[in-house]
């Protein structure tokens, strides 16, 4: 029995359909395959997916409880040509951010050249004065970046947010692919999908490349805050797949600027620390003295060139939402190139004129705090109550530098299997980029996050979202074109969706 | 009358533990550097228990010596011994007031104009704001502020602690050089004058006898920007003299603490800082 | 491997074994209380407390309190639920090392126990205790099958067998001390899981010397003290060689060598008379080996809460 497809009639770009009933070329085969399944079969596969996750312990801590991160059975597909453009844009952005960090924690040319005011950087709480004088051995401060992109109403990818401190979510990408190949194998035989399992070896190679040159056989560790951390599952997975030790702060000790790991054979030197602990908690001598998850003396050991901290200290100064507005300028300034990916049009409220205009029309904008994360503090003007608008107006008046405003953008939608129907839901994409000092490699696909509630905009896991397996095809057409392009009879078209036009939010733990 | 002095400074400080401390990690900012007003002939920092030390220059240009102790110990002692030739600071013609409010200027000086927790001052300190703001030059305004702070705050050792803020000290009306410096910084920044915290030593006697060891002080004063960085000492009501030796600079005390660290062990008390200065021939 | 991880695995081995052995012992003692109409419940429960090292209460000790303390109390490391909780907590910390199947098995066990405890309140502990033994067997099987037999597994094996020696020693001491209050030799063998194996050996039932000999000295029965000592020795040797710590001596192996030779040269005829001294020696041996291994391989810190200080 054919599955009922709903199509969307709001202005949002539909990933699968170019027009009602008309599927895009790269989706035609998938559509045919799904069409051939009954609701029961799809439900069963969905249940099986959920079970494999529970068994493997793929969870995310949500309100203190460990819950599986729902994987939708309908994969998201990106064609080869489009991926080529997108991945080059991601790599370009990472290169510019890398140059910016080297400059900000170095000569500071960009300030004297007037491209960005110095105070934007120095007043950021993530500006780390201890990072001055710490030069990574291979020049890389952003070993892993998660650049969140969305597709606007015109089908163009634009950057929503840069995450270059501790971007997380790649474990879901790996587990999603594993689960899909196990429970929905037939889909893969009709598509040539680029694999994602090279990520851990690429990451390991990049980490090894960042080791102090004098270390002949560099020892790499993953530093985790421990079992209570929301992303602990990811720390375990990456450590296991890279074949390196997973340590906590108390397993490491610093002596005379060298870092050692406490093992059964005594203390073993450590050369590279892939740290999943925030700057603030990393070294009680330099930052919060009450941190029990850090390593005392670590920063000076890095300064002395005896250990590499990856990602680097103070990266947060470049993924601040205010600095985000300058990133296209960085691309032009440092790389001499035109940005391949645009930002979403963003307004800085520290500019008095801009602020006045926005405040006069608060209900038309999405207002975001510069230092928020996980979707907290964001006010979606068109949906907000009068009280919420008044509160945010007061907060803006108190500290305008802490706020930016964006025009609402319609996130693209993708058919998603919910409540025994396949209906459009808003999605975004987090591609992951790994830098080894010579090149920036982008993992094919990335994490597509989906807002499971109808019309909902908030897609991150800490707010109850789900994800999709993301396929990058090695060629732009599926392997076996369908016999005839399926069309849908009007009777099967679902009711138009709510007017859902807004922006999705950021991941809590980045 | 300007004079050049050759001073030898011994700064001894540390922590004593009620029992034994198992390990500690520390950073000392006790090393003077060369500058237009001082030339360092010799400087040495020693630590007991004896451990390897490592030095670097921090964001504000202060020399930092870091070290860690992994053996059990009941006392940590740090001593710096330096020989420094000093000259008084030169006060140059100041820039005009209006230059202070140029956008690019304010941006480049933003860290020395920003309010910090330790230097935030209450509105009461700004009662003479208009008067200061209308002083003929920046120097005049700064001197007036310095005099104001001396007038309103009593120098009382022990009234405050290393953690106290300008607000707390002002409300008490008492403090030491650290507090008077914080209050002065808060007022100057409110006026739009970039200002920074200077830590170092002060030779307390006006006439320095050769060979006489004087009990000196770990001292704090202000440098403000008037076209060049110029020193002013609100605690003593003077400018930067040959009796001042600079060790570190920052936004407030938090950036220049002479000895700070973390340890694992029982309760500790400071051994008390001892600063002795001798004028050499 | 990481010291902290090695220690976690060691304790997983000890705690699971503890839960298993305790459930066998409690099962046979509870049977005795139920089956024998002349039994002194208080004395029987006290003898059980003595074996497991639980402090004796002042008041009359009855079955329900005893079960609560030794079986159901999640917070006490001496109780079955507490031991499994301890295993679970240690597994959590070593989650990157143990297999996902083990993790799932422990997690499921922990959750199941709670609901089974409610049932046991009404129907008695027999099925609860049987479930514990079943799950422990499953966990032991999973560890052996899903963990590489390298260092981590050796530490787990070490813990498991050290605990086994400890428990068997305690059981025998209890039997001797509370001869009248404890179950007869047959029930005793059942408690040790040794019944059928003993019967197949050449020893006679109701021959105390034979039973003691079997449990202490048999070279092929896995729950015998000598067998477990040999396993511990082999594990220590493996761990030492792979970790290549250039110590002049290994305190654990020395202690163990002494215990082994003592047992190997015991005159079987004289075993019963020498038993008290031997058991005391074995108890000391267990403590010493535990401490020596901890000292040598598990030296690590708990997370330090630093105190900051500032001086002029």
mmCIF file of C-alpha atoms in Angstrom, chain A residues 90-280:
data_model
loop_
_atom_site.group_PDB
_atom_site.id
_atom_site.type_symbol
_atom_site.label_atom_id
_atom_site.label_comp_id
_atom_site.label_asym_id
_atom_site.label_seq_id
_atom_site.Cartn_x
_atom_site.Cartn_y
_atom_site.Cartn_z
ATOM 1 C CA UNK A 90 32.746 25.275 4.497
ATOM 2 C CA UNK A 91 36.486 24.798 4.017
ATOM 3 C CA UNK A 92 36.882 28.430 2.975
ATOM 4 C CA UNK A 93 35.077 29.611 6.067
ATOM 5 C CA UNK A 94 37.227 27.466 8.334
ATOM 6 C CA UNK A 95 40.408 28.771 6.706
ATOM 7 C CA UNK A 96 39.301 32.348 7.277
ATOM 8 C CA UNK A 97 38.419 31.683 10.903
ATOM 9 C CA UNK A 98 41.772 29.982 11.410
ATOM 10 C CA UNK A 99 43.567 33.043 9.990
ATOM 11 C CA UNK A 100 41.474 35.321 12.201
ATOM 12 C CA UNK A 101 42.413 33.423 15.340
ATOM 13 C CA UNK A 102 46.099 33.454 14.458
ATOM 14 C CA UNK A 103 45.855 37.200 13.915
ATOM 15 C CA UNK A 104 43.835 37.981 17.047
ATOM 16 C CA UNK A 105 46.196 35.964 19.228
ATOM 17 C CA UNK A 106 49.136 37.328 17.322
ATOM 18 C CA UNK A 107 49.909 40.578 15.499
ATOM 19 C CA UNK A 108 46.348 41.895 15.407
ATOM 20 C CA UNK A 109 46.637 43.342 11.911
ATOM 21 C CA UNK A 110 42.893 43.192 11.421
ATOM 22 C CA UNK A 111 42.413 45.778 14.175
ATOM 23 C CA UNK A 112 44.932 48.233 12.853
ATOM 24 C CA UNK A 113 43.430 47.804 9.383
ATOM 25 C CA UNK A 114 40.060 48.677 10.833
ATOM 26 C CA UNK A 115 38.155 45.647 9.577
ATOM 27 C CA UNK A 116 36.684 44.840 13.000
ATOM 28 C CA UNK A 117 36.814 46.976 16.167
ATOM 29 C CA UNK A 118 39.274 45.635 18.704
ATOM 30 C CA UNK A 119 36.744 45.880 21.484
ATOM 31 C CA UNK A 120 34.437 43.405 19.781
ATOM 32 C CA UNK A 121 37.132 40.816 20.392
ATOM 33 C CA UNK A 122 38.622 41.997 23.689
ATOM 34 C CA UNK A 123 35.239 42.396 25.350
ATOM 35 C CA UNK A 124 34.204 38.859 24.436
ATOM 36 C CA UNK A 125 34.159 36.584 27.499
ATOM 37 C CA UNK A 126 35.849 33.945 25.356
ATOM 38 C CA UNK A 127 38.867 36.107 24.549
ATOM 39 C CA UNK A 128 41.607 34.202 26.294
ATOM 40 C CA UNK A 129 44.570 36.356 27.227
ATOM 41 C CA UNK A 130 46.542 33.290 28.202
ATOM 42 C CA UNK A 131 46.406 32.104 24.604
ATOM 43 C CA UNK A 132 48.763 34.864 23.499
ATOM 44 C CA UNK A 133 52.158 33.289 23.137
ATOM 45 C CA UNK A 134 50.781 29.810 22.532
ATOM 46 C CA UNK A 135 51.430 28.895 18.931
ATOM 47 C CA UNK A 136 50.165 25.520 17.742
ATOM 48 C CA UNK A 137 52.984 23.468 16.213
ATOM 49 C CA UNK A 138 51.213 23.026 12.882
ATOM 50 C CA UNK A 139 49.382 26.333 13.107
ATOM 51 C CA UNK A 140 45.970 24.722 13.521
ATOM 52 C CA UNK A 141 43.659 25.996 16.249
ATOM 53 C CA UNK A 142 40.506 24.551 14.721
ATOM 54 C CA UNK A 143 41.099 20.834 14.349
ATOM 55 C CA UNK A 144 37.335 20.219 14.239
ATOM 56 C CA UNK A 145 34.689 22.718 13.159
ATOM 57 C CA UNK A 146 30.916 22.328 12.934
ATOM 58 C CA UNK A 147 29.564 24.991 10.565
ATOM 59 C CA UNK A 148 25.777 25.003 10.783
ATOM 60 C CA UNK A 149 24.009 25.786 7.513
ATOM 61 C CA UNK A 150 20.423 26.108 6.429
ATOM 62 C CA UNK A 151 18.793 26.412 3.059
ATOM 63 C CA UNK A 152 16.757 29.536 2.504
ATOM 64 C CA UNK A 153 13.560 30.036 0.498
ATOM 65 C CA UNK A 154 15.538 30.240 -2.711
ATOM 66 C CA UNK A 155 17.351 26.981 -2.105
ATOM 67 C CA UNK A 156 20.682 28.568 -1.258
ATOM 68 C CA UNK A 157 22.770 27.270 1.581
ATOM 69 C CA UNK A 158 23.727 29.944 4.066
ATOM 70 C CA UNK A 159 25.645 29.791 7.276
ATOM 71 C CA UNK A 160 23.616 29.932 10.459
ATOM 72 C CA UNK A 161 26.426 29.639 12.971
ATOM 73 C CA UNK A 162 30.065 28.680 13.333
ATOM 74 C CA UNK A 163 30.994 26.225 16.078
ATOM 75 C CA UNK A 164 34.719 25.996 16.576
ATOM 76 C CA UNK A 165 35.142 25.407 20.290
ATOM 77 C CA UNK A 166 33.816 21.927 21.013
ATOM 78 C CA UNK A 167 31.441 21.061 18.155
ATOM 79 C CA UNK A 168 29.594 17.841 18.871
ATOM 80 C CA UNK A 169 27.249 15.529 17.006
ATOM 81 C CA UNK A 170 29.545 13.549 14.721
ATOM 82 C CA UNK A 171 28.874 10.418 16.752
ATOM 83 C CA UNK A 172 25.261 10.599 15.624
ATOM 84 C CA UNK A 173 26.388 10.880 12.020
ATOM 85 C CA UNK A 174 28.373 7.658 12.400
ATOM 86 C CA UNK A 175 25.703 5.819 14.371
ATOM 87 C CA UNK A 176 22.918 6.978 12.060
ATOM 88 C CA UNK A 177 24.701 5.534 9.052
ATOM 89 C CA UNK A 178 25.386 2.298 10.886
ATOM 90 C CA UNK A 179 21.765 1.937 11.930
ATOM 91 C CA UNK A 180 20.401 2.789 8.489
ATOM 92 C CA UNK A 181 22.637 0.330 6.662
ATOM 93 C CA UNK A 182 21.531 -2.341 9.115
ATOM 94 C CA UNK A 183 17.800 -1.708 9.044
ATOM 95 C CA UNK A 184 17.222 -0.228 5.614
ATOM 96 C CA UNK A 185 19.898 -1.891 3.489
ATOM 97 C CA UNK A 186 17.853 -2.029 0.230
ATOM 98 C CA UNK A 187 17.849 1.764 0.016
ATOM 99 C CA UNK A 188 21.609 1.820 -0.222
ATOM 100 C CA UNK A 189 21.822 -0.636 -3.097
ATOM 101 C CA UNK A 190 20.067 1.880 -5.317
ATOM 102 C CA UNK A 191 22.289 4.808 -4.407
ATOM 103 C CA UNK A 192 26.026 5.383 -4.331
ATOM 104 C CA UNK A 193 26.448 7.118 -1.014
ATOM 105 C CA UNK A 194 29.806 8.431 0.130
ATOM 106 C CA UNK A 195 30.850 6.708 3.373
ATOM 107 C CA UNK A 196 31.348 8.505 6.671
ATOM 108 C CA UNK A 197 33.452 5.989 8.536
ATOM 109 C CA UNK A 198 36.766 7.636 7.690
ATOM 110 C CA UNK A 199 36.063 10.441 10.156
ATOM 111 C CA UNK A 200 37.879 8.938 13.158
ATOM 112 C CA UNK A 201 41.025 8.182 11.166
ATOM 113 C CA UNK A 202 40.990 11.679 9.660
ATOM 114 C CA UNK A 203 40.570 13.185 13.110
ATOM 115 C CA UNK A 204 43.348 11.056 14.539
ATOM 116 C CA UNK A 205 45.676 12.040 11.701
ATOM 117 C CA UNK A 206 44.902 15.715 12.290
ATOM 118 C CA UNK A 207 45.539 15.358 16.017
ATOM 119 C CA UNK A 208 48.826 13.576 15.424
ATOM 120 C CA UNK A 209 49.806 16.314 12.972
ATOM 121 C CA UNK A 210 49.308 18.896 15.725
ATOM 122 C CA UNK A 211 51.702 17.158 18.129
ATOM 123 C CA UNK A 212 54.914 18.849 19.323
ATOM 124 C CA UNK A 213 57.556 18.102 16.676
ATOM 125 C CA UNK A 214 59.962 16.551 19.174
ATOM 126 C CA UNK A 215 57.479 13.784 20.068
ATOM 127 C CA UNK A 216 58.449 10.796 17.942
ATOM 128 C CA UNK A 217 55.406 8.655 18.624
ATOM 129 C CA UNK A 218 52.865 11.173 19.819
ATOM 130 C CA UNK A 219 50.419 9.944 22.420
ATOM 131 C CA UNK A 220 46.918 11.294 21.847
ATOM 132 C CA UNK A 221 44.120 11.250 24.418
ATOM 133 C CA UNK A 222 40.493 12.343 24.519
ATOM 134 C CA UNK A 223 39.824 14.444 27.616
ATOM 135 C CA UNK A 224 36.239 14.127 28.791
ATOM 136 C CA UNK A 225 34.433 15.746 31.719
ATOM 137 C CA UNK A 226 33.152 12.257 32.547
ATOM 138 C CA UNK A 227 30.042 10.093 32.575
ATOM 139 C CA UNK A 228 27.706 12.891 33.589
ATOM 140 C CA UNK A 229 28.442 14.951 30.511
ATOM 141 C CA UNK A 230 25.660 15.138 27.942
ATOM 142 C CA UNK A 231 27.963 14.105 25.089
ATOM 143 C CA UNK A 232 29.798 11.338 26.968
ATOM 144 C CA UNK A 233 28.633 8.759 24.454
ATOM 145 C CA UNK A 234 30.462 10.683 21.725
ATOM 146 C CA UNK A 235 33.673 10.863 23.765
ATOM 147 C CA UNK A 236 33.570 7.103 24.235
ATOM 148 C CA UNK A 237 32.860 6.426 20.567
ATOM 149 C CA UNK A 238 35.607 8.664 19.238
ATOM 150 C CA UNK A 239 38.211 7.371 21.675
ATOM 151 C CA UNK A 240 37.321 3.816 20.776
ATOM 152 C CA UNK A 241 37.307 4.373 17.023
ATOM 153 C CA UNK A 242 40.589 6.265 17.093
ATOM 154 C CA UNK A 243 42.116 3.651 19.376
ATOM 155 C CA UNK A 244 43.236 6.199 21.987
ATOM 156 C CA UNK A 245 42.665 6.475 25.721
ATOM 157 C CA UNK A 246 39.637 8.275 27.088
ATOM 158 C CA UNK A 247 40.792 10.202 30.135
ATOM 159 C CA UNK A 248 39.385 12.547 32.699
ATOM 160 C CA UNK A 249 41.227 15.432 34.324
ATOM 161 C CA UNK A 250 42.257 13.360 37.304
ATOM 162 C CA UNK A 251 43.984 10.781 35.106
ATOM 163 C CA UNK A 252 46.432 13.433 33.939
ATOM 164 C CA UNK A 253 49.097 15.286 35.835
ATOM 165 C CA UNK A 254 51.378 18.130 34.843
ATOM 166 C CA UNK A 255 54.946 18.239 36.090
ATOM 167 C CA UNK A 256 57.468 20.854 35.046
ATOM 168 C CA UNK A 257 55.334 21.692 32.024
ATOM 169 C CA UNK A 258 55.003 18.142 30.759
ATOM 170 C CA UNK A 259 51.739 16.244 30.840
ATOM 171 C CA UNK A 260 51.507 12.616 31.943
ATOM 172 C CA UNK A 261 48.778 10.016 32.102
ATOM 173 C CA UNK A 262 48.524 7.766 35.152
ATOM 174 C CA UNK A 263 48.718 4.187 33.925
ATOM 175 C CA UNK A 264 49.376 0.796 35.390
ATOM 176 C CA UNK A 265 52.928 1.088 34.069
ATOM 177 C CA UNK A 266 53.491 4.397 35.757
ATOM 178 C CA UNK A 267 53.253 7.882 34.255
ATOM 179 C CA UNK A 268 53.175 8.011 30.500
ATOM 180 C CA UNK A 269 53.841 11.209 28.534
ATOM 181 C CA UNK A 270 50.881 12.708 26.650
ATOM 182 C CA UNK A 271 51.451 14.913 23.618
ATOM 183 C CA UNK A 272 48.050 15.778 22.198
ATOM 184 C CA UNK A 273 44.859 16.351 24.136
ATOM 185 C CA UNK A 274 41.614 16.335 22.186
ATOM 186 C CA UNK A 275 39.745 18.147 24.862
ATOM 187 C CA UNK A 276 35.966 18.058 25.252
ATOM 188 C CA UNK A 277 36.210 20.285 28.312
ATOM 189 C CA UNK A 278 35.467 24.002 27.989
ATOM 190 C CA UNK A 279 38.245 26.587 28.374
ATOM 191 C CA UNK A 280 36.840 27.798 31.655
#
